[in-house]
Amino acid sequence: MVIISEENKVVTLINVFTVEPENQQKLVELLVEATEKTMKNVSGFVSANIHKSLDGERVVNYAQWRSREDFEAMVKNPEAQKHMKPIAQIAKADFHLYEVADTFELS
Amino acid sequence: MVIISEENKVVTLINVFTVEPENQQKLVELLVEATEKTMKNVSGFVSANIHKSLDGERVVNYAQWRSREDFEAMVKNPEAQKHMKPIAQIAKADFHLYEVADTFELS
């Protein structure tokens, strides 16, 4: 169970991929493969959560890392970079690191 | 506790706001106010999770609704629209509805 909370001691990566609808499922598969084969074994990995938009135009990876430093080390990891190449060929990524500012739930 | 899971019977709204860093905190406050005063009382609301990027350039609302129909009814709700106006004056929104395709956690 992946939990969103202001009290979680993680940094959140939200990576928004813009993709042609005909490539959306392929992109999901590449992200799943990258996560299973590489990311989840990288030091500092906490979670990855792959989302596909109902209109086919976006894929979002909502991911959690232990720290900004762990995330930045992963970006420079050659094995991780190998997975990013085919992804970059079919999608445009907009990624930023975030902190949780506030959360609300149905009471 | 907000939970991300493929088994959750919700539709996920991911709204990515592009904002000037000097307006980021104001945008967070407008979204918090909109959620507290209106959204959380709207039928079908499950959760809202406001994130601010460390670089100041983005705010993301990761929200869960009971169904697409509930979300679409909220968009047409005049009280909700009233909250959206000042937000649209300081930020550009890119929103899509999503399903959770896959989740991974540190084992």
PDB file of N, CA and C in Angstrom, chain A residues 1-5 11-12 14 16 18 28 31-33 35-36 40 42 45-55 57-60 62 68 94-106, chain B residues 1-5 11-12 14 16 18 28 31-33 35-36 40 42 45-55 57-60 62 68 94-106:
ATOM      1  N   MET A   1       0.813  -1.190   0.000  1.00  0.00           N
ATOM      2  CA  MET A   1       0.000   0.000   0.000  1.00  0.00           C
ATOM      3  C   MET A   1       0.860   1.259   0.000  1.00  0.00           C
ATOM      4  N   VAL A   2       0.660   2.084  -0.997  1.00  0.00           N
ATOM      5  CA  VAL A   2       1.408   3.331  -1.089  1.00  0.00           C
ATOM      6  C   VAL A   2       0.574   4.429  -0.436  1.00  0.00           C
ATOM      7  N   ILE A   3       1.198   5.164   0.442  1.00  0.00           N
ATOM      8  CA  ILE A   3       0.465   6.150   1.229  1.00  0.00           C
ATOM      9  C   ILE A   3       0.974   7.557   0.916  1.00  0.00           C
ATOM     10  N   ILE A   4       0.047   8.493   0.718  1.00  0.00           N
ATOM     11  CA  ILE A   4       0.401   9.912   0.551  1.00  0.00           C
ATOM     12  C   ILE A   4       0.142  10.599   1.884  1.00  0.00           C
ATOM     13  N   SER A   5       1.175  11.204   2.440  1.00  0.00           N
ATOM     14  CA  SER A   5       1.005  11.875   3.728  1.00  0.00           C
ATOM     15  C   SER A   5       2.070  12.948   3.898  1.00  0.00           C
ATOM     16  N   VAL A  11      10.708  12.158  -0.705  1.00  0.00           N
ATOM     17  CA  VAL A  11      10.534  13.184  -1.729  1.00  0.00           C
ATOM     18  C   VAL A  11       9.720  12.525  -2.850  1.00  0.00           C
ATOM     19  N   THR A  12       8.774  13.286  -3.424  1.00  0.00           N
ATOM     20  CA  THR A  12       7.887  12.729  -4.448  1.00  0.00           C
ATOM     21  C   THR A  12       8.331  13.201  -5.821  1.00  0.00           C
ATOM     22  N   ILE A  14       6.992  13.452  -9.543  1.00  0.00           N
ATOM     23  CA  ILE A  14       5.830  13.304 -10.429  1.00  0.00           C
ATOM     24  C   ILE A  14       6.316  13.550 -11.843  1.00  0.00           C
ATOM     25  N   VAL A  16       5.258  13.502 -15.670  1.00  0.00           N
ATOM     26  CA  VAL A  16       4.087  13.538 -16.552  1.00  0.00           C
ATOM     27  C   VAL A  16       4.566  13.332 -17.988  1.00  0.00           C
ATOM     28  N   THR A  18       3.714  13.062 -21.956  1.00  0.00           N
ATOM     29  CA  THR A  18       2.759  13.330 -23.025  1.00  0.00           C
ATOM     30  C   THR A  18       3.049  12.344 -24.150  1.00  0.00           C
ATOM     31  N   VAL A  28       3.411   2.529 -20.915  1.00  0.00           N
ATOM     32  CA  VAL A  28       3.149   1.906 -19.608  1.00  0.00           C
ATOM     33  C   VAL A  28       4.041   0.670 -19.442  1.00  0.00           C
ATOM     34  N   LEU A  31       7.660   1.591 -18.740  1.00  0.00           N
ATOM     35  CA  LEU A  31       7.842   2.098 -17.374  1.00  0.00           C
ATOM     36  C   LEU A  31       7.762   0.962 -16.355  1.00  0.00           C
ATOM     37  N   VAL A  32       6.866   0.026 -16.573  1.00  0.00           N
ATOM     38  CA  VAL A  32       6.759  -1.142 -15.685  1.00  0.00           C
ATOM     39  C   VAL A  32       8.058  -1.949 -15.744  1.00  0.00           C
ATOM     40  N   GLU A  33       8.559  -2.161 -16.957  1.00  0.00           N
ATOM     41  CA  GLU A  33       9.805  -2.921 -17.135  1.00  0.00           C
ATOM     42  C   GLU A  33      10.980  -2.206 -16.459  1.00  0.00           C
ATOM     43  N   THR A  35      10.895  -0.174 -13.993  1.00  0.00           N
ATOM     44  CA  THR A  35      10.734  -0.225 -12.536  1.00  0.00           C
ATOM     45  C   THR A  35      11.093  -1.611 -12.006  1.00  0.00           C
ATOM     46  N   GLU A  36      10.577  -2.648 -12.667  1.00  0.00           N
ATOM     47  CA  GLU A  36      10.815  -4.022 -12.188  1.00  0.00           C
ATOM     48  C   GLU A  36      12.272  -4.434 -12.306  1.00  0.00           C
ATOM     49  N   LYS A  40      13.470  -0.435  -8.855  1.00  0.00           N
ATOM     50  CA  LYS A  40      13.119  -0.901  -7.505  1.00  0.00           C
ATOM     51  C   LYS A  40      14.312  -1.499  -6.756  1.00  0.00           C
ATOM     52  N   VAL A  42      17.304   0.118  -6.936  1.00  0.00           N
ATOM     53  CA  VAL A  42      18.206   1.249  -6.736  1.00  0.00           C
ATOM     54  C   VAL A  42      18.054   1.757  -5.296  1.00  0.00           C
ATOM     55  N   PHE A  45      14.937   3.880  -3.468  1.00  0.00           N
ATOM     56  CA  PHE A  45      13.604   3.683  -4.061  1.00  0.00           C
ATOM     57  C   PHE A  45      12.595   3.374  -2.957  1.00  0.00           C
ATOM     58  N   VAL A  46      11.434   4.049  -2.984  1.00  0.00           N
ATOM     59  CA  VAL A  46      10.361   3.758  -2.016  1.00  0.00           C
ATOM     60  C   VAL A  46       9.138   3.192  -2.737  1.00  0.00           C
ATOM     61  N   SER A  47       8.657   3.885  -3.789  1.00  0.00           N
ATOM     62  CA  SER A  47       7.525   3.350  -4.549  1.00  0.00           C
ATOM     63  C   SER A  47       7.474   3.985  -5.929  1.00  0.00           C
ATOM     64  N   ALA A  48       6.769   3.309  -6.848  1.00  0.00           N
ATOM     65  CA  ALA A  48       6.444   3.863  -8.167  1.00  0.00           C
ATOM     66  C   ALA A  48       5.008   3.470  -8.468  1.00  0.00           C
ATOM     67  N   ASN A  49       4.264   4.404  -9.045  1.00  0.00           N
ATOM     68  CA  ASN A  49       2.836   4.193  -9.264  1.00  0.00           C
ATOM     69  C   ASN A  49       2.488   4.735 -10.644  1.00  0.00           C
ATOM     70  N   ILE A  50       2.281   3.797 -11.575  1.00  0.00           N
ATOM     71  CA  ILE A  50       2.095   4.169 -12.973  1.00  0.00           C
ATOM     72  C   ILE A  50       0.597   4.372 -13.241  1.00  0.00           C
ATOM     73  N   HIS A  51       0.270   5.536 -13.772  1.00  0.00           N
ATOM     74  CA  HIS A  51      -1.125   5.892 -14.062  1.00  0.00           C
ATOM     75  C   HIS A  51      -1.282   6.154 -15.554  1.00  0.00           C
ATOM     76  N   LYS A  52      -2.410   5.694 -16.134  1.00  0.00           N
ATOM     77  CA  LYS A  52      -2.699   6.007 -17.539  1.00  0.00           C
ATOM     78  C   LYS A  52      -3.979   6.833 -17.624  1.00  0.00           C
ATOM     79  N   SER A  53      -3.926   7.897 -18.438  1.00  0.00           N
ATOM     80  CA  SER A  53      -5.107   8.763 -18.526  1.00  0.00           C
ATOM     81  C   SER A  53      -6.187   8.080 -19.358  1.00  0.00           C
ATOM     82  N   LEU A  54      -7.435   8.355 -18.997  1.00  0.00           N
ATOM     83  CA  LEU A  54      -8.573   7.740 -19.690  1.00  0.00           C
ATOM     84  C   LEU A  54      -8.659   8.221 -21.133  1.00  0.00           C
ATOM     85  N   ASP A  55      -8.114   9.427 -21.431  1.00  0.00           N
ATOM     86  CA  ASP A  55      -8.148   9.959 -22.803  1.00  0.00           C
ATOM     87  C   ASP A  55      -6.961   9.489 -23.651  1.00  0.00           C
ATOM     88  N   GLU A  57      -3.838  10.321 -23.565  1.00  0.00           N
ATOM     89  CA  GLU A  57      -2.823  11.328 -23.914  1.00  0.00           C
ATOM     90  C   GLU A  57      -1.700  11.506 -22.892  1.00  0.00           C
ATOM     91  N   ARG A  58      -1.854  10.925 -21.717  1.00  0.00           N
ATOM     92  CA  ARG A  58      -0.847  11.105 -20.678  1.00  0.00           C
ATOM     93  C   ARG A  58      -0.570   9.769 -19.979  1.00  0.00           C
ATOM     94  N   VAL A  59       0.657   9.653 -19.461  1.00  0.00           N
ATOM     95  CA  VAL A  59       0.996   8.625 -18.471  1.00  0.00           C
ATOM     96  C   VAL A  59       1.710   9.358 -17.353  1.00  0.00           C
ATOM     97  N   VAL A  60       1.379   9.058 -16.111  1.00  0.00           N
ATOM     98  CA  VAL A  60       2.047   9.708 -14.982  1.00  0.00           C
ATOM     99  C   VAL A  60       2.683   8.645 -14.094  1.00  0.00           C
ATOM    100  N   TYR A  62       3.884   8.469 -10.462  1.00  0.00           N
ATOM    101  CA  TYR A  62       3.904   9.118  -9.140  1.00  0.00           C
ATOM    102  C   TYR A  62       4.812   8.249  -8.281  1.00  0.00           C
ATOM    103  N   ARG A  68      16.197  13.484  -2.131  1.00  0.00           N
ATOM    104  CA  ARG A  68      16.565  14.107  -3.396  1.00  0.00           C
ATOM    105  C   ARG A  68      17.902  13.550  -3.918  1.00  0.00           C
ATOM    106  N   ASP A  94       7.863  15.533 -18.415  1.00  0.00           N
ATOM    107  CA  ASP A  94       7.981  16.755 -17.606  1.00  0.00           C
ATOM    108  C   ASP A  94       8.045  16.304 -16.153  1.00  0.00           C
ATOM    109  N   PHE A  95       9.259  16.268 -15.600  1.00  0.00           N
ATOM    110  CA  PHE A  95       9.370  15.756 -14.233  1.00  0.00           C
ATOM    111  C   PHE A  95       9.895  16.815 -13.274  1.00  0.00           C
ATOM    112  N   HIS A  96       9.336  16.793 -12.077  1.00  0.00           N
ATOM    113  CA  HIS A  96       9.737  17.682 -10.989  1.00  0.00           C
ATOM    114  C   HIS A  96       9.684  16.890  -9.684  1.00  0.00           C
ATOM    115  N   LEU A  97      10.456  17.327  -8.720  1.00  0.00           N
ATOM    116  CA  LEU A  97      10.385  16.762  -7.361  1.00  0.00           C
ATOM    117  C   LEU A  97       9.456  17.629  -6.529  1.00  0.00           C
ATOM    118  N   TYR A  98       8.707  16.979  -5.636  1.00  0.00           N
ATOM    119  CA  TYR A  98       7.660  17.664  -4.868  1.00  0.00           C
ATOM    120  C   TYR A  98       7.721  17.303  -3.389  1.00  0.00           C
ATOM    121  N   GLU A  99       7.153  18.197  -2.588  1.00  0.00           N
ATOM    122  CA  GLU A  99       6.779  17.839  -1.224  1.00  0.00           C
ATOM    123  C   GLU A  99       5.257  17.901  -1.118  1.00  0.00           C
ATOM    124  N   VAL A 100       4.709  17.105  -0.209  1.00  0.00           N
ATOM    125  CA  VAL A 100       3.262  17.121   0.018  1.00  0.00           C
ATOM    126  C   VAL A 100       2.946  18.338   0.878  1.00  0.00           C
ATOM    127  N   ALA A 101       2.094  19.250   0.347  1.00  0.00           N
ATOM    128  CA  ALA A 101       1.767  20.474   1.088  1.00  0.00           C
ATOM    129  C   ALA A 101       0.576  20.254   2.011  1.00  0.00           C
ATOM    130  N   ASP A 102      -0.452  19.538   1.521  1.00  0.00           N
ATOM    131  CA  ASP A 102      -1.654  19.333   2.336  1.00  0.00           C
ATOM    132  C   ASP A 102      -2.439  18.156   1.756  1.00  0.00           C
ATOM    133  N   THR A 103      -3.127  17.435   2.624  1.00  0.00           N
ATOM    134  CA  THR A 103      -3.973  16.318   2.175  1.00  0.00           C
ATOM    135  C   THR A 103      -5.349  16.409   2.831  1.00  0.00           C
ATOM    136  N   PHE A 104      -6.358  16.012   2.082  1.00  0.00           N
ATOM    137  CA  PHE A 104      -7.752  16.032   2.550  1.00  0.00           C
ATOM    138  C   PHE A 104      -8.401  14.719   2.182  1.00  0.00           C
ATOM    139  N   GLU A 105      -9.204  14.215   3.113  1.00  0.00           N
ATOM    140  CA  GLU A 105      -9.921  12.973   2.846  1.00  0.00           C
ATOM    141  C   GLU A 105     -11.370  13.099   3.260  1.00  0.00           C
ATOM    142  N   LEU A 106     -12.195  12.340   2.577  1.00  0.00           N
ATOM    143  CA  LEU A 106     -13.606  12.246   2.955  1.00  0.00           C
ATOM    144  C   LEU A 106     -13.668  11.791   4.411  1.00  0.00           C
TER     145      LEU A 106
ATOM    146  N   MET B   1      -5.326   8.696   5.841  1.00  0.00           N
ATOM    147  CA  MET B   1      -4.298   8.142   4.972  1.00  0.00           C
ATOM    148  C   MET B   1      -4.845   7.906   3.575  1.00  0.00           C
ATOM    149  N   VAL B   2      -4.213   8.532   2.596  1.00  0.00           N
ATOM    150  CA  VAL B   2      -4.628   8.347   1.212  1.00  0.00           C
ATOM    151  C   VAL B   2      -3.811   7.214   0.613  1.00  0.00           C
ATOM    152  N   ILE B   3      -4.489   6.286  -0.012  1.00  0.00           N
ATOM    153  CA  ILE B   3      -3.835   5.082  -0.515  1.00  0.00           C
ATOM    154  C   ILE B   3      -3.937   5.019  -2.028  1.00  0.00           C
ATOM    155  N   ILE B   4      -2.792   4.713  -2.687  1.00  0.00           N
ATOM    156  CA  ILE B   4      -2.789   4.478  -4.135  1.00  0.00           C
ATOM    157  C   ILE B   4      -2.795   2.969  -4.350  1.00  0.00           C
ATOM    158  N   SER B   5      -3.777   2.471  -5.064  1.00  0.00           N
ATOM    159  CA  SER B   5      -3.847   1.032  -5.297  1.00  0.00           C
ATOM    160  C   SER B   5      -4.675   0.752  -6.536  1.00  0.00           C
ATOM    161  N   VAL B  11     -11.637   7.026  -9.455  1.00  0.00           N
ATOM    162  CA  VAL B  11     -10.978   7.603 -10.618  1.00  0.00           C
ATOM    163  C   VAL B  11     -10.043   8.679 -10.078  1.00  0.00           C
ATOM    164  N   THR B  12      -8.834   8.766 -10.665  1.00  0.00           N
ATOM    165  CA  THR B  12      -7.831   9.704 -10.165  1.00  0.00           C
ATOM    166  C   THR B  12      -7.755  10.922 -11.081  1.00  0.00           C
ATOM    167  N   ILE B  14      -5.392  13.999 -11.914  1.00  0.00           N
ATOM    168  CA  ILE B  14      -4.078  14.614 -11.676  1.00  0.00           C
ATOM    169  C   ILE B  14      -4.090  15.941 -12.416  1.00  0.00           C
ATOM    170  N   VAL B  16      -2.020  19.277 -13.071  1.00  0.00           N
ATOM    171  CA  VAL B  16      -0.665  19.839 -13.004  1.00  0.00           C
ATOM    172  C   VAL B  16      -0.745  21.333 -13.327  1.00  0.00           C
ATOM    173  N   THR B  18       1.110  24.905 -13.871  1.00  0.00           N
ATOM    174  CA  THR B  18       2.357  25.615 -14.137  1.00  0.00           C
ATOM    175  C   THR B  18       2.192  27.028 -13.596  1.00  0.00           C
ATOM    176  N   VAL B  28      -1.086  27.300  -3.802  1.00  0.00           N
ATOM    177  CA  VAL B  28      -1.332  26.241  -2.808  1.00  0.00           C
ATOM    178  C   VAL B  28      -2.462  26.681  -1.879  1.00  0.00           C
ATOM    179  N   LEU B  31      -5.870  26.482  -3.566  1.00  0.00           N
ATOM    180  CA  LEU B  31      -6.333  25.099  -3.723  1.00  0.00           C
ATOM    181  C   LEU B  31      -6.787  24.515  -2.385  1.00  0.00           C
ATOM    182  N   VAL B  32      -6.065  24.833  -1.324  1.00  0.00           N
ATOM    183  CA  VAL B  32      -6.457  24.376   0.017  1.00  0.00           C
ATOM    184  C   VAL B  32      -7.821  24.961   0.380  1.00  0.00           C
ATOM    185  N   GLU B  33      -7.992  26.266   0.114  1.00  0.00           N
ATOM    186  CA  GLU B  33      -9.265  26.927   0.416  1.00  0.00           C
ATOM    187  C   GLU B  33     -10.414  26.321  -0.394  1.00  0.00           C
ATOM    188  N   THR B  35     -10.619  23.344  -1.601  1.00  0.00           N
ATOM    189  CA  THR B  35     -10.893  21.980  -1.118  1.00  0.00           C
ATOM    190  C   THR B  35     -11.660  22.021   0.192  1.00  0.00           C
ATOM    191  N   GLU B  36     -11.190  22.863   1.129  1.00  0.00           N
ATOM    192  CA  GLU B  36     -11.835  22.919   2.449  1.00  0.00           C
ATOM    193  C   GLU B  36     -13.247  23.467   2.382  1.00  0.00           C
ATOM    194  N   LYS B  40     -14.529  19.226  -0.742  1.00  0.00           N
ATOM    195  CA  LYS B  40     -14.678  18.065   0.149  1.00  0.00           C
ATOM    196  C   LYS B  40     -16.129  17.823   0.563  1.00  0.00           C
ATOM    197  N   VAL B  42     -18.527  18.073  -1.831  1.00  0.00           N
ATOM    198  CA  VAL B  42     -19.210  17.707  -3.073  1.00  0.00           C
ATOM    199  C   VAL B  42     -19.376  16.178  -3.119  1.00  0.00           C
ATOM    200  N   PHE B  45     -16.523  13.140  -3.719  1.00  0.00           N
ATOM    201  CA  PHE B  45     -15.145  13.471  -3.317  1.00  0.00           C
ATOM    202  C   PHE B  45     -14.571  12.350  -2.464  1.00  0.00           C
ATOM    203  N   VAL B  46     -13.344  11.924  -2.760  1.00  0.00           N
ATOM    204  CA  VAL B  46     -12.669  10.901  -1.941  1.00  0.00           C
ATOM    205  C   VAL B  46     -11.434  11.503  -1.263  1.00  0.00           C
ATOM    206  N   SER B  47     -10.546  12.138  -2.049  1.00  0.00           N
ATOM    207  CA  SER B  47      -9.379  12.784  -1.435  1.00  0.00           C
ATOM    208  C   SER B  47      -8.807  13.835  -2.366  1.00  0.00           C
ATOM    209  N   ALA B  48      -8.038  14.775  -1.783  1.00  0.00           N
ATOM    210  CA  ALA B  48      -7.252  15.742  -2.551  1.00  0.00           C
ATOM    211  C   ALA B  48      -5.901  15.846  -1.864  1.00  0.00           C
ATOM    212  N   ASN B  49      -4.844  15.911  -2.669  1.00  0.00           N
ATOM    213  CA  ASN B  49      -3.483  15.891  -2.121  1.00  0.00           C
ATOM    214  C   ASN B  49      -2.665  16.922  -2.883  1.00  0.00           C
ATOM    215  N   ILE B  50      -2.388  18.041  -2.200  1.00  0.00           N
ATOM    216  CA  ILE B  50      -1.750  19.183  -2.861  1.00  0.00           C
ATOM    217  C   ILE B  50      -0.235  19.053  -2.687  1.00  0.00           C
ATOM    218  N   HIS B  51       0.467  19.085  -3.823  1.00  0.00           N
ATOM    219  CA  HIS B  51       1.929  18.951  -3.831  1.00  0.00           C
ATOM    220  C   HIS B  51       2.551  20.214  -4.410  1.00  0.00           C
ATOM    221  N   LYS B  52       3.676  20.660  -3.832  1.00  0.00           N
ATOM    222  CA  LYS B  52       4.403  21.796  -4.403  1.00  0.00           C
ATOM    223  C   LYS B  52       5.797  21.351  -4.827  1.00  0.00           C
ATOM    224  N   SER B  53       6.193  21.751  -6.036  1.00  0.00           N
ATOM    225  CA  SER B  53       7.506  21.316  -6.524  1.00  0.00           C
ATOM    226  C   SER B  53       8.614  22.084  -5.809  1.00  0.00           C
ATOM    227  N   LEU B  54       9.735  21.410  -5.625  1.00  0.00           N
ATOM    228  CA  LEU B  54      10.869  22.003  -4.909  1.00  0.00           C
ATOM    229  C   LEU B  54      11.459  23.172  -5.702  1.00  0.00           C
ATOM    230  N   ASP B  55      11.281  23.155  -7.049  1.00  0.00           N
ATOM    231  CA  ASP B  55      11.805  24.241  -7.894  1.00  0.00           C
ATOM    232  C   ASP B  55      10.847  25.425  -8.009  1.00  0.00           C
ATOM    233  N   GLU B  57       8.083  25.735  -9.631  1.00  0.00           N
ATOM    234  CA  GLU B  57       7.439  25.930 -10.937  1.00  0.00           C
ATOM    235  C   GLU B  57       6.130  25.166 -11.153  1.00  0.00           C
ATOM    236  N   ARG B  58       5.810  24.247 -10.272  1.00  0.00           N
ATOM    237  CA  ARG B  58       4.608  23.435 -10.448  1.00  0.00           C
ATOM    238  C   ARG B  58       3.879  23.278  -9.114  1.00  0.00           C
ATOM    239  N   VAL B  59       2.557  23.085  -9.218  1.00  0.00           N
ATOM    240  CA  VAL B  59       1.751  22.583  -8.103  1.00  0.00           C
ATOM    241  C   VAL B  59       0.919  21.456  -8.693  1.00  0.00           C
ATOM    242  N   VAL B  60       0.822  20.334  -8.000  1.00  0.00           N
ATOM    243  CA  VAL B  60       0.014  19.219  -8.485  1.00  0.00           C
ATOM    244  C   VAL B  60      -1.054  18.880  -7.450  1.00  0.00           C
ATOM    245  N   TYR B  62      -3.242  15.816  -6.690  1.00  0.00           N
ATOM    246  CA  TYR B  62      -3.503  14.400  -6.945  1.00  0.00           C
ATOM    247  C   TYR B  62      -4.773  14.082  -6.175  1.00  0.00           C
ATOM    248  N   ARG B  68     -16.109   9.050 -12.601  1.00  0.00           N
ATOM    249  CA  ARG B  68     -15.968  10.101 -13.609  1.00  0.00           C
ATOM    250  C   ARG B  68     -17.187  11.036 -13.594  1.00  0.00           C
ATOM    251  N   ASP B  94      -3.251  21.678 -16.408  1.00  0.00           N
ATOM    252  CA  ASP B  94      -3.339  20.559 -17.350  1.00  0.00           C
ATOM    253  C   ASP B  94      -3.909  19.389 -16.569  1.00  0.00           C
ATOM    254  N   PHE B  95      -5.210  19.121 -16.733  1.00  0.00           N
ATOM    255  CA  PHE B  95      -5.803  18.049 -15.944  1.00  0.00           C
ATOM    256  C   PHE B  95      -6.336  16.926 -16.811  1.00  0.00           C
ATOM    257  N   HIS B  96      -6.184  15.723 -16.320  1.00  0.00           N
ATOM    258  CA  HIS B  96      -6.678  14.513 -16.962  1.00  0.00           C
ATOM    259  C   HIS B  96      -7.162  13.564 -15.868  1.00  0.00           C
ATOM    260  N   LEU B  97      -8.070  12.693 -16.255  1.00  0.00           N
ATOM    261  CA  LEU B  97      -8.508  11.620 -15.356  1.00  0.00           C
ATOM    262  C   LEU B  97      -7.700  10.364 -15.662  1.00  0.00           C
ATOM    263  N   TYR B  98      -7.374   9.608 -14.619  1.00  0.00           N
ATOM    264  CA  TYR B  98      -6.477   8.458 -14.751  1.00  0.00           C
ATOM    265  C   TYR B  98      -7.029   7.222 -14.045  1.00  0.00           C
ATOM    266  N   GLU B  99      -6.532   6.067 -14.506  1.00  0.00           N
ATOM    267  CA  GLU B  99      -6.649   4.848 -13.712  1.00  0.00           C
ATOM    268  C   GLU B  99      -5.237   4.422 -13.305  1.00  0.00           C
ATOM    269  N   VAL B 100      -5.132   3.722 -12.189  1.00  0.00           N
ATOM    270  CA  VAL B 100      -3.835   3.207 -11.735  1.00  0.00           C
ATOM    271  C   VAL B 100      -3.523   1.953 -12.544  1.00  0.00           C
ATOM    272  N   ALA B 101      -2.404   1.969 -13.282  1.00  0.00           N
ATOM    273  CA  ALA B 101      -2.044   0.830 -14.138  1.00  0.00           C
ATOM    274  C   ALA B 101      -1.236  -0.199 -13.349  1.00  0.00           C
ATOM    275  N   ASP B 102      -0.287   0.276 -12.524  1.00  0.00           N
ATOM    276  CA  ASP B 102       0.572  -0.652 -11.780  1.00  0.00           C
ATOM    277  C   ASP B 102       1.236   0.099 -10.619  1.00  0.00           C
ATOM    278  N   THR B 103       1.484  -0.619  -9.537  1.00  0.00           N
ATOM    279  CA  THR B 103       2.158  -0.011  -8.385  1.00  0.00           C
ATOM    280  C   THR B 103       3.277  -0.926  -7.897  1.00  0.00           C
ATOM    281  N   PHE B 104       4.344  -0.308  -7.447  1.00  0.00           N
ATOM    282  CA  PHE B 104       5.530  -1.039  -6.948  1.00  0.00           C
ATOM    283  C   PHE B 104       5.958  -0.404  -5.640  1.00  0.00           C
ATOM    284  N   GLU B 105       6.344  -1.257  -4.709  1.00  0.00           N
ATOM    285  CA  GLU B 105       6.834  -0.754  -3.430  1.00  0.00           C
ATOM    286  C   GLU B 105       8.099  -1.467  -3.032  1.00  0.00           C
ATOM    287  N   LEU B 106       8.914  -0.765  -2.266  1.00  0.00           N
ATOM    288  CA  LEU B 106      10.109  -1.371  -1.688  1.00  0.00           C
ATOM    289  C   LEU B 106       9.673  -2.573  -0.870  1.00  0.00           C
TER     290      LEU B 106
END
